[in-house]
Coordinates of C-alpha atoms in Angstrom, one line a residue:
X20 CA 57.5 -65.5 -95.0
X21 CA 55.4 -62.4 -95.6
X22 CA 53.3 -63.5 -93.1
X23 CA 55.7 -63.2 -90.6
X24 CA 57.2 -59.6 -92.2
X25 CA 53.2 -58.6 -91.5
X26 CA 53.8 -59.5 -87.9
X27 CA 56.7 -57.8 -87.5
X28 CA 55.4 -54.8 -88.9
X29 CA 52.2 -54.1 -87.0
X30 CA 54.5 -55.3 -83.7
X31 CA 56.7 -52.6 -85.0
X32 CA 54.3 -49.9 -85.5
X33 CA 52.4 -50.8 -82.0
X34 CA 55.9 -50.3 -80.3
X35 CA 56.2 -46.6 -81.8
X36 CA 52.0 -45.8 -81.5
X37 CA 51.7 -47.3 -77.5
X38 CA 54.5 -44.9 -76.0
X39 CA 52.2 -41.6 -77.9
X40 CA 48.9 -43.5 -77.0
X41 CA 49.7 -43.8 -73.1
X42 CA 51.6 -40.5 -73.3
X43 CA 48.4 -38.8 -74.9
X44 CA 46.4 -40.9 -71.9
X45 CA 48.3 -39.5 -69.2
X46 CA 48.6 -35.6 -70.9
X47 CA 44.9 -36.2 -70.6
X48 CA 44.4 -37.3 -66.9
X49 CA 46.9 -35.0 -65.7
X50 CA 44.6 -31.9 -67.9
X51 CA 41.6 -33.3 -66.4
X52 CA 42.7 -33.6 -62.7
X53 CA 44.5 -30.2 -62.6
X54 CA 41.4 -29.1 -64.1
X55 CA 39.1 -30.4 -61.4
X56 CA 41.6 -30.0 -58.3
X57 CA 42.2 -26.1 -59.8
X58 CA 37.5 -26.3 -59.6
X59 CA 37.6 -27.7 -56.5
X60 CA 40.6 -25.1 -55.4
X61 CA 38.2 -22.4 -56.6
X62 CA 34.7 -23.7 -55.5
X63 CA 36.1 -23.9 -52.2
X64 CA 38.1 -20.4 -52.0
X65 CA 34.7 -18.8 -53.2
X66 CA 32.6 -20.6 -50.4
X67 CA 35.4 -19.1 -48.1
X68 CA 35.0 -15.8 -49.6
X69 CA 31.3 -15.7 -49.0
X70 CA 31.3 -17.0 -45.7
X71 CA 33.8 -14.5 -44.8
X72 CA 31.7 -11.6 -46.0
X73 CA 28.2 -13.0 -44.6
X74 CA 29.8 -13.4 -41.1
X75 CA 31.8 -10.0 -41.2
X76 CA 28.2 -8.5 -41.7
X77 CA 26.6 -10.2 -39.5
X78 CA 29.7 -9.4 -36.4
X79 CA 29.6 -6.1 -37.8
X80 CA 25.2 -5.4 -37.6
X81 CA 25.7 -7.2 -34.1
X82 CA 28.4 -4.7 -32.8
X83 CA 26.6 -1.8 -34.0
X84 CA 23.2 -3.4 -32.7
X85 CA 25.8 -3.4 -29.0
X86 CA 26.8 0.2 -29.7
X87 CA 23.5 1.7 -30.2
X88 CA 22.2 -0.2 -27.2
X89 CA 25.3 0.9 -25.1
X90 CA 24.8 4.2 -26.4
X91 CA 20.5 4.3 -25.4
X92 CA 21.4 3.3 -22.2
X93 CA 23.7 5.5 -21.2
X94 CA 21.5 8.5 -22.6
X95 CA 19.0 7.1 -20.6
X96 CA 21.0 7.2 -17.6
X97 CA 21.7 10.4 -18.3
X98 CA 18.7 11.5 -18.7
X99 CA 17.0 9.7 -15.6
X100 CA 20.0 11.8 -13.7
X101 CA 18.5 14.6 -15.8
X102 CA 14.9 14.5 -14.1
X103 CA 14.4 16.1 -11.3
X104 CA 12.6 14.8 -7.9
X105 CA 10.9 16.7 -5.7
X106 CA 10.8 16.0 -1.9
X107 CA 8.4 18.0 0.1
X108 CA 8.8 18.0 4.0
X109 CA 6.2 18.9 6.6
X110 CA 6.7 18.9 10.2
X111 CA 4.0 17.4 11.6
X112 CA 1.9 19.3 14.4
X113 CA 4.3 22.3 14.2
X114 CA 1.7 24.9 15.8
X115 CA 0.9 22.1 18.6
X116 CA 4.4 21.9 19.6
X117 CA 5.4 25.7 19.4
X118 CA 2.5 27.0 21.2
X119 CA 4.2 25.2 23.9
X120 CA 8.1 26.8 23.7
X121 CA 9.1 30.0 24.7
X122 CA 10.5 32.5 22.0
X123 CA 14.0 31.0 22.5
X124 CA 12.9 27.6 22.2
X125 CA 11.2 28.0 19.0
X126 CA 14.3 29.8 17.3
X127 CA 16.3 27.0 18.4
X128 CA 14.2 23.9 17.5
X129 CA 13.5 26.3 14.1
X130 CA 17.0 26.0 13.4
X131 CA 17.8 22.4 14.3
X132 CA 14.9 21.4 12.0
X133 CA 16.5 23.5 9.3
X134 CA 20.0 22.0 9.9
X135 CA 18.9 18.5 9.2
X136 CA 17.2 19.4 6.2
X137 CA 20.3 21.5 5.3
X138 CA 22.3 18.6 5.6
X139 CA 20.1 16.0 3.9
X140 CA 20.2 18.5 1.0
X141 CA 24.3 18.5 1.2
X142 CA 23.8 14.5 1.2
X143 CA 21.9 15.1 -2.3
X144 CA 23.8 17.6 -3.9
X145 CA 20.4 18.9 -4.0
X146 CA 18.8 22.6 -3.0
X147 CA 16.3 23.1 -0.5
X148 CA 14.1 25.6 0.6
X149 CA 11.9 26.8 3.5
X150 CA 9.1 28.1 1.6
X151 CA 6.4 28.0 4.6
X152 CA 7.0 28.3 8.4
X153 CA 6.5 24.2 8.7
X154 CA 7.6 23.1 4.9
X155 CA 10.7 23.0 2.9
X156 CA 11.1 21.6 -0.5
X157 CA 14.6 19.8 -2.1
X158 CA 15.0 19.3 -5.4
X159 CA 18.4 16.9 -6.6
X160 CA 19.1 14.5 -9.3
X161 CA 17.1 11.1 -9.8
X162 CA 20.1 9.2 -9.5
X163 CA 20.3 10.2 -5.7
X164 CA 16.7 8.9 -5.2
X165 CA 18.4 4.6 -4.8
X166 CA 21.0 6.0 -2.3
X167 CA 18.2 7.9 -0.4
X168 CA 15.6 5.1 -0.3
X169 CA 18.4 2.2 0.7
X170 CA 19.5 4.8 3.6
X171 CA 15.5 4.8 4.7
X172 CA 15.4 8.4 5.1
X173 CA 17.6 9.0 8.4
X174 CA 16.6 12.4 8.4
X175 CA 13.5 10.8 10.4
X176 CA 15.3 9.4 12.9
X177 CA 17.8 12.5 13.1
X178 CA 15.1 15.0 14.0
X179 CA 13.8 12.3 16.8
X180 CA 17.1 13.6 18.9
X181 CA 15.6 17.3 18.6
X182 CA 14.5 18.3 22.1
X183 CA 11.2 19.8 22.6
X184 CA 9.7 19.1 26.4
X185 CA 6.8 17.7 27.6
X186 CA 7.8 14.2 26.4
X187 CA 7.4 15.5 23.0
X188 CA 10.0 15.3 19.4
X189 CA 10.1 16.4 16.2
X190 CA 8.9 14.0 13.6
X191 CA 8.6 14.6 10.0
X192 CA 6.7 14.1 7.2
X193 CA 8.4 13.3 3.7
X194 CA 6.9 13.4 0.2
X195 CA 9.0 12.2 -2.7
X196 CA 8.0 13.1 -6.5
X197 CA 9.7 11.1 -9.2
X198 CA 8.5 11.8 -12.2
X199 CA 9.5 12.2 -16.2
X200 CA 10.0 15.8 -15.9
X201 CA 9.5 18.6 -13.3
X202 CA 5.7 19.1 -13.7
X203 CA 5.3 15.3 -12.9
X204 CA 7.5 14.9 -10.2
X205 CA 5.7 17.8 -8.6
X206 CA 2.1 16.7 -9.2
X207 CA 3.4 13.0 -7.6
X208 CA 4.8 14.9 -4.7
X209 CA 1.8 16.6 -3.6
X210 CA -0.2 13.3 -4.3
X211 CA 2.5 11.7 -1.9
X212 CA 2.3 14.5 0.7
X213 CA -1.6 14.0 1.0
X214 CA -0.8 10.0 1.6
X215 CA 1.8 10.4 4.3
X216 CA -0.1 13.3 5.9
X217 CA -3.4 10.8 5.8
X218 CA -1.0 8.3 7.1
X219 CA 0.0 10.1 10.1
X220 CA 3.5 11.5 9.3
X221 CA 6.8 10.2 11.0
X222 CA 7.4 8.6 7.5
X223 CA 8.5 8.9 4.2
X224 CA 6.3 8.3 1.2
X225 CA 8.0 8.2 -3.0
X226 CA 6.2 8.3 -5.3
X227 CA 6.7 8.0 -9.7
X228 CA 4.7 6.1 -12.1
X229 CA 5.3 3.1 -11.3
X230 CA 4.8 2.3 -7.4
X231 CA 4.3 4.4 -4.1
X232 CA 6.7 3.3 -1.2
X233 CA 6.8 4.0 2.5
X234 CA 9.4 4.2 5.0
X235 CA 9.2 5.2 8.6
X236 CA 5.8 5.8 10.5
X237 CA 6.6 3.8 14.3
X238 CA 6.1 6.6 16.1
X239 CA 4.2 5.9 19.4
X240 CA 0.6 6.6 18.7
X241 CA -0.8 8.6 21.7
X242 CA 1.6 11.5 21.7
X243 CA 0.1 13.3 18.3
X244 CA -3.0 14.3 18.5
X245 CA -5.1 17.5 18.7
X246 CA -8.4 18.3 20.1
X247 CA -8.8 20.8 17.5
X248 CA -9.7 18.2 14.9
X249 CA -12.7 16.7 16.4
X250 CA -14.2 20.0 17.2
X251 CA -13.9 21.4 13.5
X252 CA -15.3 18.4 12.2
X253 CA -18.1 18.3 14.4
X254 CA -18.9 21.9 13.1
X255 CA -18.2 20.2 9.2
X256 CA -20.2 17.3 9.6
X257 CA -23.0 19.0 11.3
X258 CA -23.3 21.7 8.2
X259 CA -23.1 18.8 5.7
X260 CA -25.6 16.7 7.6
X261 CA -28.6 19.6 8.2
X262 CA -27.7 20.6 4.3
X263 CA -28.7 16.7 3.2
X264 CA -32.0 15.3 2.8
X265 CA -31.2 11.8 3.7
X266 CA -28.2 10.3 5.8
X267 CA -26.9 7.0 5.0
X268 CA -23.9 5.7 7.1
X269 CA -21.8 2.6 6.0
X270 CA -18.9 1.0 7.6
X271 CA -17.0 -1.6 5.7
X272 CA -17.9 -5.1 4.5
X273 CA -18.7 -7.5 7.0
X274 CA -19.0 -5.1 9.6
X275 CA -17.7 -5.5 13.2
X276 CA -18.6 -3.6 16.2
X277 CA -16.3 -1.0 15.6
X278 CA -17.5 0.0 12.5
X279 CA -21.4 0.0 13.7
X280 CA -20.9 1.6 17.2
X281 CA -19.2 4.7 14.7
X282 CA -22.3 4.2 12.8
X283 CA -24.8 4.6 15.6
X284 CA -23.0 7.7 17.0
X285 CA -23.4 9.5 13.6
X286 CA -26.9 8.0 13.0
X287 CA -27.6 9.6 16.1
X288 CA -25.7 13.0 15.1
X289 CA -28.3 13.1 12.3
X290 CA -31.3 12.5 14.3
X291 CA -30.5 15.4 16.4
X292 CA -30.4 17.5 13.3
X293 CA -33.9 15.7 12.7
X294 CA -32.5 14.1 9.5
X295 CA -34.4 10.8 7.9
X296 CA -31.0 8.4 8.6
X297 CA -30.5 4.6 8.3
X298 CA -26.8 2.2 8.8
X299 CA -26.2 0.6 5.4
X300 CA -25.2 -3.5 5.8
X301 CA -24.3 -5.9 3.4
X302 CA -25.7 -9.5 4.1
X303 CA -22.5 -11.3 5.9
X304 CA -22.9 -10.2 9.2
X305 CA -21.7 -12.7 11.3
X306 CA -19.4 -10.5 13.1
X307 CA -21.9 -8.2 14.8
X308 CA -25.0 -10.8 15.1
X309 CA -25.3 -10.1 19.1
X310 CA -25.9 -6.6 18.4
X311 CA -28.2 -7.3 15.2
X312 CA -30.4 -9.6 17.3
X313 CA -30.4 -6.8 20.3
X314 CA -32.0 -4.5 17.8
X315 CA -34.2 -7.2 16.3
X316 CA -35.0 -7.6 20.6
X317 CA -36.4 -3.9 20.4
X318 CA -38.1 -3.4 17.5
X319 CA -35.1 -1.6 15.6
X320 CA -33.9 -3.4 13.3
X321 CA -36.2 -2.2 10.4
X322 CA -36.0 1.3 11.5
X323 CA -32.5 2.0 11.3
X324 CA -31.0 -0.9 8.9
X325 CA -31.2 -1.1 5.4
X326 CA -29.7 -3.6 3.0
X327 CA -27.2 -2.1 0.4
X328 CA -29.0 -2.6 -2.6
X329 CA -32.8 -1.6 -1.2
X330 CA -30.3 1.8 -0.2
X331 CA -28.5 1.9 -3.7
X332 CA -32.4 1.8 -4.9
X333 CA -33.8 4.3 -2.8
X334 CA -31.2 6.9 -2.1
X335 CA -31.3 10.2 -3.8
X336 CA -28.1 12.7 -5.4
X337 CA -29.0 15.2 -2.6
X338 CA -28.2 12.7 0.4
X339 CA -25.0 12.3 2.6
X340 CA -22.9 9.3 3.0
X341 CA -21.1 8.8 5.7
X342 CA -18.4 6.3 5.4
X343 CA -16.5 5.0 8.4
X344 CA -14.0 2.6 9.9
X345 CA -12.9 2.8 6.0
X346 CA -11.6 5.0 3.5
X347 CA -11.6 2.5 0.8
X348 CA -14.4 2.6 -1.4
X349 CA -13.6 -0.8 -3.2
X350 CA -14.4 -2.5 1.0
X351 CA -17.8 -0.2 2.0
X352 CA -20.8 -2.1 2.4
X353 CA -22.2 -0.4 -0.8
X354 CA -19.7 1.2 -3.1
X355 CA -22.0 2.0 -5.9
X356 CA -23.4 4.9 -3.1
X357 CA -20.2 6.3 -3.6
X358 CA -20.8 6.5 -7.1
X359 CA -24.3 8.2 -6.6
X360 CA -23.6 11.4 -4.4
X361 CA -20.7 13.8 -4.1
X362 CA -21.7 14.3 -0.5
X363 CA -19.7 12.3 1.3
X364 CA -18.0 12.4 4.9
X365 CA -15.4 9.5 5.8
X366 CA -14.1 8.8 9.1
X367 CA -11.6 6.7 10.0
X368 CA -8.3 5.8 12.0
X369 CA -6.7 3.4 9.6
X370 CA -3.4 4.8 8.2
X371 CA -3.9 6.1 4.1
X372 CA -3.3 3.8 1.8
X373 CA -3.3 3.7 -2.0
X374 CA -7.2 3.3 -2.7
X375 CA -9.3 6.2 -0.6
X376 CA -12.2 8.6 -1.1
X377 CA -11.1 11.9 -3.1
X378 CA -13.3 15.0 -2.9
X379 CA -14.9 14.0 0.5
X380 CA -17.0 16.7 1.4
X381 CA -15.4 16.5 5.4
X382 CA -12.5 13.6 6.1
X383 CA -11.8 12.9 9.3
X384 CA -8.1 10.9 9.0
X385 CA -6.6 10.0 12.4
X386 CA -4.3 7.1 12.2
X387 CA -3.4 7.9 16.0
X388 CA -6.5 6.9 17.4
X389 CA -7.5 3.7 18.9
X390 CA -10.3 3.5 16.4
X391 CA -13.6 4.8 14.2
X392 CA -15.6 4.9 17.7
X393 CA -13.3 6.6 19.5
X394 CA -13.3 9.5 16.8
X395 CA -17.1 9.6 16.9
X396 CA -17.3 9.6 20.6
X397 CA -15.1 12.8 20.0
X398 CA -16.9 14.4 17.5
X399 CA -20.6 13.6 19.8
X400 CA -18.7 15.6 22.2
X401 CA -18.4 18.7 20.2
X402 CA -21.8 18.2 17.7
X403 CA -24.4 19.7 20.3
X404 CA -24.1 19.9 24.5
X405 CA -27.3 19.5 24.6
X406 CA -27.2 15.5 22.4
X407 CA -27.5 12.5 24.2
X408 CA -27.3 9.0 23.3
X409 CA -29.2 6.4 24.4
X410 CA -28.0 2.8 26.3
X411 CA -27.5 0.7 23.3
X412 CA -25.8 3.6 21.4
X413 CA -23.2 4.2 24.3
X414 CA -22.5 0.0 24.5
X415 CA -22.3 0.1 20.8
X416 CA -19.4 2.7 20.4
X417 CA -17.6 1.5 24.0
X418 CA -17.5 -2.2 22.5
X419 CA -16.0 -0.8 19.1
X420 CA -13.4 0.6 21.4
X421 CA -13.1 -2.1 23.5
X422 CA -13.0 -4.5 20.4
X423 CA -10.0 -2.5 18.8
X424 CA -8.0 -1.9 21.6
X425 CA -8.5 -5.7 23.0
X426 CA -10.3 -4.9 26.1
X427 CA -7.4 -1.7 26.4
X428 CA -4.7 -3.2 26.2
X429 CA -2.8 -2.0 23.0
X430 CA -3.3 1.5 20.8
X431 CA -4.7 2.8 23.7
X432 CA -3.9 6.7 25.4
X433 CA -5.3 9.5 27.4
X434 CA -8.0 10.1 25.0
X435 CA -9.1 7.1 24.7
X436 CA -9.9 6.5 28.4
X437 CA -11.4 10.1 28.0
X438 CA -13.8 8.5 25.3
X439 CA -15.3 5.4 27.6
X440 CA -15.7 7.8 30.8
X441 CA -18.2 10.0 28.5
X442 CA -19.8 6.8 27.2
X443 CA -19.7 5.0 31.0
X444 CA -21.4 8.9 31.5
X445 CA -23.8 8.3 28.9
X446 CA -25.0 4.7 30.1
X447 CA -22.9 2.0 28.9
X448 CA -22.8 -0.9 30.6
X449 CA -19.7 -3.5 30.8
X450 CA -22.1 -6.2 31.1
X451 CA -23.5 -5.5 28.1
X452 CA -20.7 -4.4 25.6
X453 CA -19.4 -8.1 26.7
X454 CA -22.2 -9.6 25.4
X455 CA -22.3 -7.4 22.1
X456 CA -18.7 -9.0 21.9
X457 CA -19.0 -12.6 22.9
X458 CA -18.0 -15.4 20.1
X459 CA -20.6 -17.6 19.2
X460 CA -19.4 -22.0 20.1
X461 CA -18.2 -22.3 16.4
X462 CA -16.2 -19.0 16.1
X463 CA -14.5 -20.3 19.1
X464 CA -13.5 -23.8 18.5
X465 CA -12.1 -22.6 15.0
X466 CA -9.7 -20.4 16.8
X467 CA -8.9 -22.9 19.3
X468 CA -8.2 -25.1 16.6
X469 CA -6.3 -23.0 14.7
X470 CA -3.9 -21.7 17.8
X471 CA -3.8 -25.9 18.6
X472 CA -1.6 -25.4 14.8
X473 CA 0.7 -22.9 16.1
X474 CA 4.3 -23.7 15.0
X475 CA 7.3 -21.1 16.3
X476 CA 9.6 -19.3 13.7
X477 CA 13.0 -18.3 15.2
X478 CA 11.5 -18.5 18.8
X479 CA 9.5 -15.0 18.9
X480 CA 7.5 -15.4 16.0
X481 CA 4.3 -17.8 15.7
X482 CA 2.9 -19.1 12.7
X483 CA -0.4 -20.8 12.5
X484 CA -3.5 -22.2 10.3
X485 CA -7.0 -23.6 10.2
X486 CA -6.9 -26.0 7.6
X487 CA -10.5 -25.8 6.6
X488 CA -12.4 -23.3 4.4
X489 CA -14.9 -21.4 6.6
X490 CA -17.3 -18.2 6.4
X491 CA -16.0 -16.6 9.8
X492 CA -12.1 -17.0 8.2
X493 CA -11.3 -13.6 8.7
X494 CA -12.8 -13.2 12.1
X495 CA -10.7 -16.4 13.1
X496 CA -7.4 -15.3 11.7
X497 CA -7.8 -12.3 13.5
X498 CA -8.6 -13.0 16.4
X499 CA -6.2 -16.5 16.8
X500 CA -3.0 -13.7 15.6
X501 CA -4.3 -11.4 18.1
X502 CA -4.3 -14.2 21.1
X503 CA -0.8 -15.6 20.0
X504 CA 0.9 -12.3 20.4
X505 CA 0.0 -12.6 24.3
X506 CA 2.1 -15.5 24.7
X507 CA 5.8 -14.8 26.4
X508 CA 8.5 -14.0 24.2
X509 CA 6.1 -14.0 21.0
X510 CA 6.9 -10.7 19.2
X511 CA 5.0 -11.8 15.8
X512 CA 2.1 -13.8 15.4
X513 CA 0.9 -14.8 11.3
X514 CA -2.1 -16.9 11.1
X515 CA -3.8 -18.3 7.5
X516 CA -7.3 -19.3 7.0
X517 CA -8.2 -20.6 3.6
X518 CA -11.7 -18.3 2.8
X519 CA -13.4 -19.1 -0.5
X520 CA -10.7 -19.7 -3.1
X521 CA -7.9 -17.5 -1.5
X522 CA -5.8 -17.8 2.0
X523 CA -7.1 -15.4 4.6
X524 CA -3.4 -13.9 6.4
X525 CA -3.5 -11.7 9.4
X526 CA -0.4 -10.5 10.7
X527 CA 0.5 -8.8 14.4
X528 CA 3.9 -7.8 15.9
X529 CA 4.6 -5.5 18.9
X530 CA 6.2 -3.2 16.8
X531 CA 9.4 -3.9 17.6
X532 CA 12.5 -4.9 15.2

């Protein structure tokens, strides 16, 4: 019986201590989960928090990164519209062409020349003035300088339309300075105005620190040129020669009959001025092996050739260089002879280009001739009456003529027929100058071959290769490009050779667009 009371009793107490037990339980899990879900709650809104503030900074460093670059760029726009350009503009032969007006005339063609630069100025918002009776000078903002260069000068072509007579017109030439400041652009302009003047004029040259561009210069070649040139630097070259004690005369590398017929008119300048004088050649000479072997035929070779590095050994501080057919030092037969004396003459009737002689004692810069034997045929002319040149002297100058003008058939004018009548005068014979310029069987065949490749571009303009490496690649190009432009219809003729580990491109048009 107390048995079961004991039952009862502990059933009794375990229904009053079970509801406080699992109340107690559940007061505890419902602690402990608020207390996690409330860590959780927190963890998560401080994660927030921080990624909110390491993101702000980061939007807020990259627009102020934005702002400062927004704001550098538009100071430096600004200040590039801040720096002033200078153009300098020439008009070319100016005395040639009013020596031949009347009073009127000239006040008139004065004027017009003065309106177009007036109104190029207006185009600008720039100034100009006329600060010499055949220069003016603008200055204007470098933000004008894209407009001007996408227009390609029209001033050039304005000034065309100025009548002067005698088949004659204005043409200009233009010399951009764009520099950091105005002491830069005006050191660049004059460095430009020497490049277009070398150049020939009828063109526009800009210059800044970065590049030299041209525009223009397609003026017809034969109407430009003065006999006064030739005469004054006959009287140049003559005083520089008899002041020397040694002339050497180079041409470029690997030579062609046009740069050793100008050779052999000023070796024999300096021979009549009873100077020791010798033609510098490198070792390729492929090009001009019919004349080499003549002078090997009599007896000359030694006499009047010398390697480039027996001259470079030999020459002297006190001696003259004459360079021709070239104005680049980096393409003479021996550049280091540059290097040695300060006398120097160059001759030449390739248009200026970025690399030329500076300081030449005399530079004789005709772009408007047919070529470098033409201008020493003028310059024989004028040296001494009394000089005369022997056979193979004449045939060598009339085949670097005849060589650059293809037989006279392009770049040819007035002057340069005057040229081969005083050599014809002097003994040249057609025979012979043929001969100097005859292709050897191989030279031949590879331009055959390479015209056999011709394929046609838009139907006027011929492309075409020779698909082997060979030493006479640049005679081949040459001559192949030259031979497609006579085909009908053919306005532009590009040939490639492939020469050593480069391609070999030689380009011809007709000059027209």
């Amino acid at each position: 019986m107390s048995d079961e009371k004991s039952k009862l009793k502990i059933l009794n107490n375990i229904r009053i201590i079970l509801p406080v037990f699992l109340s107690a339980v559940i007061a505890t899990i419902v602690i402990l989960a608020n207390f996690i879900i409330g860590a959780i709650v927190t963890v998560v809104l401080v994660a927030v928090l921080i990624y909110y503030v390491v993101v702000s900074r980061k939007v807020t460093h990259e627009m102020d990164q934005k702002y400062f670059a927004e704001q550098q760029a538009w100071a430096s726009r600004a200040s590039a519209g801040a720096r002033p350009v200078v153009c300098v503009i020439v008009v070319d032969d100016y005395i040639e062409i009013m020596n031949m007006a009347s009073d009127t005339e000239i006040t008139e063609i004065t004027a017009a020349i003065t309106k177009c630069v007036s109104d190029m100025a207006e185009e600008l918002n720039g100034a100009y003035r006329r600060y010499d009776r055949d220069k003016y000078v603008i200055f204007f903002d470098r933000r004008r300088l894209q407009d001007l260069e996408r227009s390609k000068f029209p001033i050039l072509d304005k000034v065309h339309g100025i009548f002067v007579g005698n088949g004659q017109y204005i043409t200009l030439s233009i010399a951009v300075g764009a520099g950091e400041d105005a002491k830069q652009s005006n050191e660049f302009a004059k460095q430009a105005t020497d490049v277009v003047l070398g150049r020939g004029g009828d063109q526009a040259a800009v210059k800044t620190d970065q590049r030299t561009t041209f525009y223009g210069g397609l003026t017809q070649n034969t109407q430009k040129r003065s006999k006064v040139k030739p005469r004054v630097t006959a009287r140049a070259l003559r005083a520089a020669i008899e002041k020397s004690s040694e002339v050497f005369v180079m041409g470029h590398a690997r030579p062609d009959m046009d740069s050793i017929g100008a050779a052999m008119g000023i070796l024999r300048c300096a021979q009549f001025s009873d100077k020791c004088s010798r033609i510098v050649l490198d070792s390729d000479v492929f090009m001009v092996e019919p004349f080499i072997k003549r002078l090997k035929e009599e007896g000359l070779r030694d006499i009047i050739v010398i390697d480039a590095q027996e001259a470079q050994r030999v020459m002297r501080s006190d001696a003259l260089v004459v360079l021709v057919d070239t104005q680049r030092p980096s393409s003479a037969s021996c550049p280091k002879l540059l290097e040695i004396t300060d006398n120097i003459v160059v001759i030449d009737h390739h248009r200026r280009g970025l690399e030329w002689v500076e300081n030449a004692t005399v530079s004789f810069l005709e772009p408007y001739a047919s070529s470098a034997s033409e201008l020493v045929t003028e310059i024989l002319q004028y040296y001494d009456p009394n000089i005369r040149l022997t056979e193979l002297e004449a045939e060598a100058l009339l085949s670097g003529i005849a060589m650059d003008t293809k037989h006279f058939f392009i770049d040819t004018g007035a002057r340069t027929f005057e040229a081969a009548t005083y050599l014809r005068k002097q003994g040249a014979d057609m025979v012979r100058v043929r001969d100097l310029l005859a292709d050897d069987y191989t030279t031949f065949s590879q331009r055959m071959e390479t015209i056999k490749n011709v394929k046609l571009f838009r139907d006027d303009i011929a492309i075409a290769y020779f698909d082997r490496t060979t030493p006479r690649g640049q005679l081949v190009a040459s001559q192949a490009a030259d031979q497609l432009l006579t085909i009908r219809g053919i306005k532009a003729a590009i040939v490639l050779v492939p020469v050593d580990n480069a391609i070999q491109v030689s380009a011809r048009s007709t000059g027209g667009n």
